[in-house]
PDB file of C-alpha atoms in Angstrom:
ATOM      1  CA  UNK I 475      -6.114  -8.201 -23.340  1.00  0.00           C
ATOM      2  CA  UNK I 476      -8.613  -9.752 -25.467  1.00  0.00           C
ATOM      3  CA  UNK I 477      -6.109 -12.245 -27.254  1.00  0.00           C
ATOM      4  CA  UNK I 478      -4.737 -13.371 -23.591  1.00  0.00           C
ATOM      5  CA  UNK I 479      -8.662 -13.934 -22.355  1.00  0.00           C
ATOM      6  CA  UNK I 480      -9.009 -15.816 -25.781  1.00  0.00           C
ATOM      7  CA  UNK I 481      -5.032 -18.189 -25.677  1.00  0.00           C
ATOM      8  CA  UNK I 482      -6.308 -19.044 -21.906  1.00  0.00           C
ATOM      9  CA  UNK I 483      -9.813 -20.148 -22.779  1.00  0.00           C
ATOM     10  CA  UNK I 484      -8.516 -22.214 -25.604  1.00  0.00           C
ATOM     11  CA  UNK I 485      -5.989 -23.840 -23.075  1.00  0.00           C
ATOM     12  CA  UNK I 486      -7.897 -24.182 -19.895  1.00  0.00           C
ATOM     13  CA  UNK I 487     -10.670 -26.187 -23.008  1.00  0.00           C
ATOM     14  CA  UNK I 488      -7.956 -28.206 -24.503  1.00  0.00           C
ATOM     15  CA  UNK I 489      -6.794 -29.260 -21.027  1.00  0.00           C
ATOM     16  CA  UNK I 490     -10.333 -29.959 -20.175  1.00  0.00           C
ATOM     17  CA  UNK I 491     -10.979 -32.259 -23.533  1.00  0.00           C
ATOM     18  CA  UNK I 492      -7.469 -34.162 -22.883  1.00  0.00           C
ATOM     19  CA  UNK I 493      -7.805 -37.805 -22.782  1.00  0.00           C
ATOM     20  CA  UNK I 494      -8.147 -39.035 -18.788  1.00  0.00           C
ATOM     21  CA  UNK I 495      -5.826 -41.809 -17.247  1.00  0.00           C
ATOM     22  CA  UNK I 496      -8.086 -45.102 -17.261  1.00  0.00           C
ATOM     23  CA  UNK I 497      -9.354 -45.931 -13.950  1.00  0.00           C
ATOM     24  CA  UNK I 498     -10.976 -49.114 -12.634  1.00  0.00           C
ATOM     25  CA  UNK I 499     -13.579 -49.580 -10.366  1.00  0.00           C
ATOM     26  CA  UNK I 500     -12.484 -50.981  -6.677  1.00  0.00           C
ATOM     27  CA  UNK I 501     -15.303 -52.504  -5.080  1.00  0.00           C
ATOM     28  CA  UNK I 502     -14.619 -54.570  -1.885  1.00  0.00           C
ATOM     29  CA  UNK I 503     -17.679 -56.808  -0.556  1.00  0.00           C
ATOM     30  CA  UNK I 504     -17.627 -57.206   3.208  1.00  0.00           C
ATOM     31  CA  UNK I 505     -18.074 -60.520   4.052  1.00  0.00           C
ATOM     32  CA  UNK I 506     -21.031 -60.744   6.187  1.00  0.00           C
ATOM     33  CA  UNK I 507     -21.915 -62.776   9.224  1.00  0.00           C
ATOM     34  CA  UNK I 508     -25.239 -64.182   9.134  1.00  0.00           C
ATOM     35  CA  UNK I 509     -25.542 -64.046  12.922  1.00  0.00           C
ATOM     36  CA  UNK I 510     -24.138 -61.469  16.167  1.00  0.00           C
ATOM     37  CA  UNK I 511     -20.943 -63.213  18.226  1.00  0.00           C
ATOM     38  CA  UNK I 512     -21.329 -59.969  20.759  1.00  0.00           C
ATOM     39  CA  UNK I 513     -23.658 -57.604  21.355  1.00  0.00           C
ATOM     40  CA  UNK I 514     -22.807 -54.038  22.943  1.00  0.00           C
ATOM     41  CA  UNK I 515     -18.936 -54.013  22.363  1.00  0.00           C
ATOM     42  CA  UNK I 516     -17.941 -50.873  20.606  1.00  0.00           C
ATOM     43  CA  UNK I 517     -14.554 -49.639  18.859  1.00  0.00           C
ATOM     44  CA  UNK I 518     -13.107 -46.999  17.211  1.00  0.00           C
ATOM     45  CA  UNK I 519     -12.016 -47.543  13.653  1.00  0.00           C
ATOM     46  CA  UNK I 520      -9.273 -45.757  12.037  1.00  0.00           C
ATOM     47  CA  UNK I 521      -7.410 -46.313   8.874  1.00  0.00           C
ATOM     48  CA  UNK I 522      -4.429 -45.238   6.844  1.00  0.00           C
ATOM     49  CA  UNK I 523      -2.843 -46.288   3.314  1.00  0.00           C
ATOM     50  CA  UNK I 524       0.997 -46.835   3.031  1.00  0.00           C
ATOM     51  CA  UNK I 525       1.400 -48.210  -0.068  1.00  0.00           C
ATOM     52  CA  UNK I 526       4.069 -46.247  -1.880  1.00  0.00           C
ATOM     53  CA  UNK I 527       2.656 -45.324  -4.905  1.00  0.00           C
ATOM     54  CA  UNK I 528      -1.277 -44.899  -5.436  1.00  0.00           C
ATOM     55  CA  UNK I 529      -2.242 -46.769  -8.241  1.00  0.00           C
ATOM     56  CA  UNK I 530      -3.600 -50.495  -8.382  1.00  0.00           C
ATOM     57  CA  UNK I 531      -2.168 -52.017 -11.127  1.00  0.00           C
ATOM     58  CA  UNK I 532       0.817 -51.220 -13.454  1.00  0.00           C
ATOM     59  CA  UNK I 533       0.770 -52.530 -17.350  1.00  0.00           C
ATOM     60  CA  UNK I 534       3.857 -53.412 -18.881  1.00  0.00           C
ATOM     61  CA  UNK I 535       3.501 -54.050 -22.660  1.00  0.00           C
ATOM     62  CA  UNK I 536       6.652 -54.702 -22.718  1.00  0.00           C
ATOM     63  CA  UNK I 537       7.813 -51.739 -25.370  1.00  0.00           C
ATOM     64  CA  UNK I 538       9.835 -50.183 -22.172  1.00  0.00           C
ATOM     65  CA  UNK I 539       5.983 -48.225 -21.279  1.00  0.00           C
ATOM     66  CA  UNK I 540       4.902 -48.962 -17.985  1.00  0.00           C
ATOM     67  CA  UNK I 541       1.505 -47.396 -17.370  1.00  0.00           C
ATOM     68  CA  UNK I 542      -0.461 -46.828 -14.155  1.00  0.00           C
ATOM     69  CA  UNK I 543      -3.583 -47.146 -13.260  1.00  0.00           C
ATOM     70  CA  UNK I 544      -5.472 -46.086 -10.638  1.00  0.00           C
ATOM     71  CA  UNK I 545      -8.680 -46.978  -9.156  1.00  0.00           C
ATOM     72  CA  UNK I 546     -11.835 -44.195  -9.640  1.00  0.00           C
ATOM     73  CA  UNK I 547     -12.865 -44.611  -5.194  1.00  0.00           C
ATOM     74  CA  UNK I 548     -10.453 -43.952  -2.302  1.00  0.00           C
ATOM     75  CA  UNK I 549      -8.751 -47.187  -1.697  1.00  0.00           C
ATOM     76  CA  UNK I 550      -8.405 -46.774   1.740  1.00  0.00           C
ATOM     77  CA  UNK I 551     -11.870 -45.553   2.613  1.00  0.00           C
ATOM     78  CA  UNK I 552     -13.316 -48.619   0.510  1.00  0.00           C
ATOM     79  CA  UNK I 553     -11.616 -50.574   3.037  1.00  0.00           C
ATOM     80  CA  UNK I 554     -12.824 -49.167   6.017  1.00  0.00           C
ATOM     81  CA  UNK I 555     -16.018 -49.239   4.853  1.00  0.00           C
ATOM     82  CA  UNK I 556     -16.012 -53.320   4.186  1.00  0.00           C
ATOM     83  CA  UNK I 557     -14.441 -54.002   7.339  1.00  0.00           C
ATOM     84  CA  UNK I 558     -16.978 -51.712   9.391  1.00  0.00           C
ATOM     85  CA  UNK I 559     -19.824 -53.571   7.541  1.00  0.00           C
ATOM     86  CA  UNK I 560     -18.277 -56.671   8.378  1.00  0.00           C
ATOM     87  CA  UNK I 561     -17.596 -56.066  12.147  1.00  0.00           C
ATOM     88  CA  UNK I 562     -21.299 -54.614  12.371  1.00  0.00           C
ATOM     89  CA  UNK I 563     -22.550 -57.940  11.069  1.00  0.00           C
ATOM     90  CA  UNK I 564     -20.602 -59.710  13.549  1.00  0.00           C
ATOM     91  CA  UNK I 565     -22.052 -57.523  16.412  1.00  0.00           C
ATOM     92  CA  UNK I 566     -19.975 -54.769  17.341  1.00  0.00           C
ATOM     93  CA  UNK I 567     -20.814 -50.901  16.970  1.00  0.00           C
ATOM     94  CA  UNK I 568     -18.420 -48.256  16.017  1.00  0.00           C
ATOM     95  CA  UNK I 569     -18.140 -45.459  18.507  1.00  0.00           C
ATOM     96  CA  UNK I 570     -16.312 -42.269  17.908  1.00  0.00           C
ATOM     97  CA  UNK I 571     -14.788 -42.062  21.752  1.00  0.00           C
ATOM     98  CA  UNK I 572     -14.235 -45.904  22.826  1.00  0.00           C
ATOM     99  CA  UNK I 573     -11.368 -46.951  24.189  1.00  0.00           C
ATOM    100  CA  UNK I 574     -11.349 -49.481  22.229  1.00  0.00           C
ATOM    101  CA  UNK I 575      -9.622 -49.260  18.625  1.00  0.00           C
ATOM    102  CA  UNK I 576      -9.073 -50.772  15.377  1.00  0.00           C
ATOM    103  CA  UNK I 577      -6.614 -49.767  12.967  1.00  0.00           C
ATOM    104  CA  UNK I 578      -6.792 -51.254   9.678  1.00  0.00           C
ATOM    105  CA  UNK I 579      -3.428 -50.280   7.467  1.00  0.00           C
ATOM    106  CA  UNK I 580      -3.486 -50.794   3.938  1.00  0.00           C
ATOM    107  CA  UNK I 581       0.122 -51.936   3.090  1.00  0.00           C
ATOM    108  CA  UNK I 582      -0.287 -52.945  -0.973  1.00  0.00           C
ATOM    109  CA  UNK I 583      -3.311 -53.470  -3.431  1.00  0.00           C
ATOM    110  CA  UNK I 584      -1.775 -53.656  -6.495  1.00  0.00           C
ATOM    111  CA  UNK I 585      -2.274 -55.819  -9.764  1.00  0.00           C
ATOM    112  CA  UNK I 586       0.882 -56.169 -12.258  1.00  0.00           C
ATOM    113  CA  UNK I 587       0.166 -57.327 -15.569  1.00  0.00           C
ATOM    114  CA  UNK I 588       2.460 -57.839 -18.520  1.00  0.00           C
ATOM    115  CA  UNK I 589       1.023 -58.106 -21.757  1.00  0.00           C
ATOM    116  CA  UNK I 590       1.400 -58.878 -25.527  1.00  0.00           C
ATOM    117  CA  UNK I 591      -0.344 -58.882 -27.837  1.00  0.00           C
ATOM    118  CA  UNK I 592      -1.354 -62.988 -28.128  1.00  0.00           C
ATOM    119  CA  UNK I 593      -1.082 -63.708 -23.956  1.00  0.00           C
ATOM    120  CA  UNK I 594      -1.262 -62.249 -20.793  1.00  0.00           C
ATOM    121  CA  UNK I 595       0.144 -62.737 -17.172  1.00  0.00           C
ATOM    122  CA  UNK I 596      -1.412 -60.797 -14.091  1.00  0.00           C
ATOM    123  CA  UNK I 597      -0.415 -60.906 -10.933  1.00  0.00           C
ATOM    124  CA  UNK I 598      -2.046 -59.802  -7.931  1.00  0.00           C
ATOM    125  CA  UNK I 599      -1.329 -58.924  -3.974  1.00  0.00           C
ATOM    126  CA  UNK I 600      -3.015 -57.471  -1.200  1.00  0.00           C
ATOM    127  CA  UNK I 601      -1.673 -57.217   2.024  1.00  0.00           C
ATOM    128  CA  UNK I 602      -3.915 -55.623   4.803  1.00  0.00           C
ATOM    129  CA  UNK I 603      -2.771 -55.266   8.527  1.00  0.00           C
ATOM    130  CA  UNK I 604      -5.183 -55.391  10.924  1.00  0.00           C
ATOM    131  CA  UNK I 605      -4.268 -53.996  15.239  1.00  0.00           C
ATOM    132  CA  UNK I 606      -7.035 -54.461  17.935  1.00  0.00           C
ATOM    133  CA  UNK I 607      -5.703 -52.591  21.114  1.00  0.00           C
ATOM    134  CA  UNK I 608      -7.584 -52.587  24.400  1.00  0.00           C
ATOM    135  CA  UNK I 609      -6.243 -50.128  27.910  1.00  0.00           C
ATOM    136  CA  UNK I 610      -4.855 -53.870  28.413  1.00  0.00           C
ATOM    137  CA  UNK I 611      -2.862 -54.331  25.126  1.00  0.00           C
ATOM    138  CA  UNK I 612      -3.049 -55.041  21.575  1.00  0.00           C
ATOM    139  CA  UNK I 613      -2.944 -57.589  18.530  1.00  0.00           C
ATOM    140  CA  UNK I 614      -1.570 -57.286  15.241  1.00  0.00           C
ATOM    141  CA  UNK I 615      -2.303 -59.167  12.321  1.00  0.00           C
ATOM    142  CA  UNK I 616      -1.655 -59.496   8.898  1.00  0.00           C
ATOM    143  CA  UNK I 617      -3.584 -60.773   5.946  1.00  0.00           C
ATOM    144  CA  UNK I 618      -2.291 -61.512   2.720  1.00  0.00           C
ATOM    145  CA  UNK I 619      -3.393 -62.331  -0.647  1.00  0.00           C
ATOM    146  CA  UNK I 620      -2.210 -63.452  -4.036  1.00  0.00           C
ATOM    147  CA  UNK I 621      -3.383 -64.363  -7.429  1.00  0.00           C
ATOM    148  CA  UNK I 622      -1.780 -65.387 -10.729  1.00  0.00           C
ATOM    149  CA  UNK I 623      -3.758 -65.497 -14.003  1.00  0.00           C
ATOM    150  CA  UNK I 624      -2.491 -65.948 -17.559  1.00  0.00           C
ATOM    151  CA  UNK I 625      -5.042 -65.874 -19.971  1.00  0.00           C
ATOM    152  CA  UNK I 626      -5.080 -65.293 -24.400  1.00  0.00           C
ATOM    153  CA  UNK I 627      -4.696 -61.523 -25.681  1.00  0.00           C
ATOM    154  CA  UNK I 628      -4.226 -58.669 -23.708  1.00  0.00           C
ATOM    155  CA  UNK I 629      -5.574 -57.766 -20.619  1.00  0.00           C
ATOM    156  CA  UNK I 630      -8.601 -55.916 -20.779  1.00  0.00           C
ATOM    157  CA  UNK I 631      -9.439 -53.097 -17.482  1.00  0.00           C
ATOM    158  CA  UNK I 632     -12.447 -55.308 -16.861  1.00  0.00           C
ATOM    159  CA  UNK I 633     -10.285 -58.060 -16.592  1.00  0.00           C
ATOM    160  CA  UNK I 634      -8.161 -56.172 -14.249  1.00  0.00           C
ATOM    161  CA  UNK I 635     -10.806 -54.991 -12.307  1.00  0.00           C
ATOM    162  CA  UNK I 636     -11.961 -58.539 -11.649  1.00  0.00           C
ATOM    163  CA  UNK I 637      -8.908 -59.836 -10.672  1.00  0.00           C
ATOM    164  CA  UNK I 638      -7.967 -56.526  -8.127  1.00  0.00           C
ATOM    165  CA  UNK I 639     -11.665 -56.997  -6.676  1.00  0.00           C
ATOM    166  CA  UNK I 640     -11.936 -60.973  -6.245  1.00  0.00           C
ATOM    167  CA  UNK I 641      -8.536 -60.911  -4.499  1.00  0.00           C
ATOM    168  CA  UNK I 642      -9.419 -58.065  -2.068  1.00  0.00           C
ATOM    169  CA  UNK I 643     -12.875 -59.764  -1.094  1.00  0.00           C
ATOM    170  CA  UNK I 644     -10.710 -63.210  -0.355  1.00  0.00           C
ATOM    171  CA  UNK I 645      -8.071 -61.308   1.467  1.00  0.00           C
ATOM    172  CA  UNK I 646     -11.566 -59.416   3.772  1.00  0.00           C
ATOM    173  CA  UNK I 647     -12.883 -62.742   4.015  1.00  0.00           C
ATOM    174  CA  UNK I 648     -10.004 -64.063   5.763  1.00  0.00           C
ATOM    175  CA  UNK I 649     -10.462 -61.307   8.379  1.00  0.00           C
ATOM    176  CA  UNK I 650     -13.946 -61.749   8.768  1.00  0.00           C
ATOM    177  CA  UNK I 651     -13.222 -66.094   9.419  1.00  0.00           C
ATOM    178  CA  UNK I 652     -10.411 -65.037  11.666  1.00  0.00           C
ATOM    179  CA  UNK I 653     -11.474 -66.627  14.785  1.00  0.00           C
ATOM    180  CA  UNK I 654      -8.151 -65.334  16.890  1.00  0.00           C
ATOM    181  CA  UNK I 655      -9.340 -61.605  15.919  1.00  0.00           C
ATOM    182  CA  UNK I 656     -12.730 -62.049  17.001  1.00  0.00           C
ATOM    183  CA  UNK I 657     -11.978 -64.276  20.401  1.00  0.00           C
ATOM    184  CA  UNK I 658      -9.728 -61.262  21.324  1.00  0.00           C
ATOM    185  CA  UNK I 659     -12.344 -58.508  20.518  1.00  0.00           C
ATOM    186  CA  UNK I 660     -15.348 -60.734  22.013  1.00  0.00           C
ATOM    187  CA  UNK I 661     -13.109 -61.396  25.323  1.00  0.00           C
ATOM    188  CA  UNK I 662     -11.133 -57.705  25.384  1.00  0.00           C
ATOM    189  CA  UNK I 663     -14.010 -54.939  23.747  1.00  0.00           C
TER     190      UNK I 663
END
């Protein structure tokens, strides 16, 4: 009994001291508005993730090892976050029961970078769909982003990280300058 207590100590420590997956930090900035467009319209925000696979970028050094990496916060939740920050700057209030809802839907967020050891290629893409529905009906939009950077070396995961991170805050300021998104939330909410 004592050897068994002893083997699974030893492997529940070894497991424990294993070298971790990298991770990156994913850190979306809501773009702000520096004044209200309505005052007292509410919604309820909901979100959900679809990408297929969970990671946010996939490194191919090209020596047929293709490795994942995902980011350390909850993609989708990051998300929600920026875009409630960035419809609370714009006027509206998040309510629990309104009848009013927005969905945001994150389709892809996902960096793919091939690599040698003297160059680099990333590329980037970000697609985020956005539905406003009212008793009265709805609107769907989608957002999309890309970015392509080549650059000496191999990519670093701080390199990564910036590219992932700049893309995502151009693709949430395109949502926040949509002016067809907020004329049908100012005129419908």
């Amino acid at each position: 009994m004592k050897k068994l207590l002893i083997t699974a100590s030893i492997a529940l420590l070894a497991a424990c001291s294993a070298p971790q997956q990298p991770q990156i930090n994913f850190m979306p900035k809501a773009t702000l508005s520096s004044r209200d467009i309505v005052k007292n319209k509410s919604f309820t925000l909901t979100s959900k993730d679809v990408r297929t696979a969970q990671y946010v970028a996939l490194i191919d050094s090209g020596r047929s090892n293709i490795e994942p990496i995902h980011a350390r916060q909850n993609v989708r939740i990051a998300l929600e976050n920026a875009i409630s920050d960035q419809f609370a700057s714009q006027g509206f209030t998040m309510s629990v029961n309104s009848e009013n809802t927005i969905t945001l839907e994150v389709q892809e967020a996902l960096v793919t970078v091939k690599h040698s050891m003297l160059e680099n290629e990333m590329n980037g893409s970000v697609v985020l769909a956005i539905t406003a529905e009212t008793p009265t009906g709805k609107l769907v939009k989608t957002y999309n982003g890309t970015a392509k950077r080549t650059a000496m070396f191999s990519a670093s995961k701080d390199e990564i990280q910036t590219v992932l991170n700049d893309l995502v805050d151009q693709v949430l300021k395109k949502v926040a300058d949509d002016k067809e998104l907020q004329n049908y939330m100012k005129e419908r909410f």
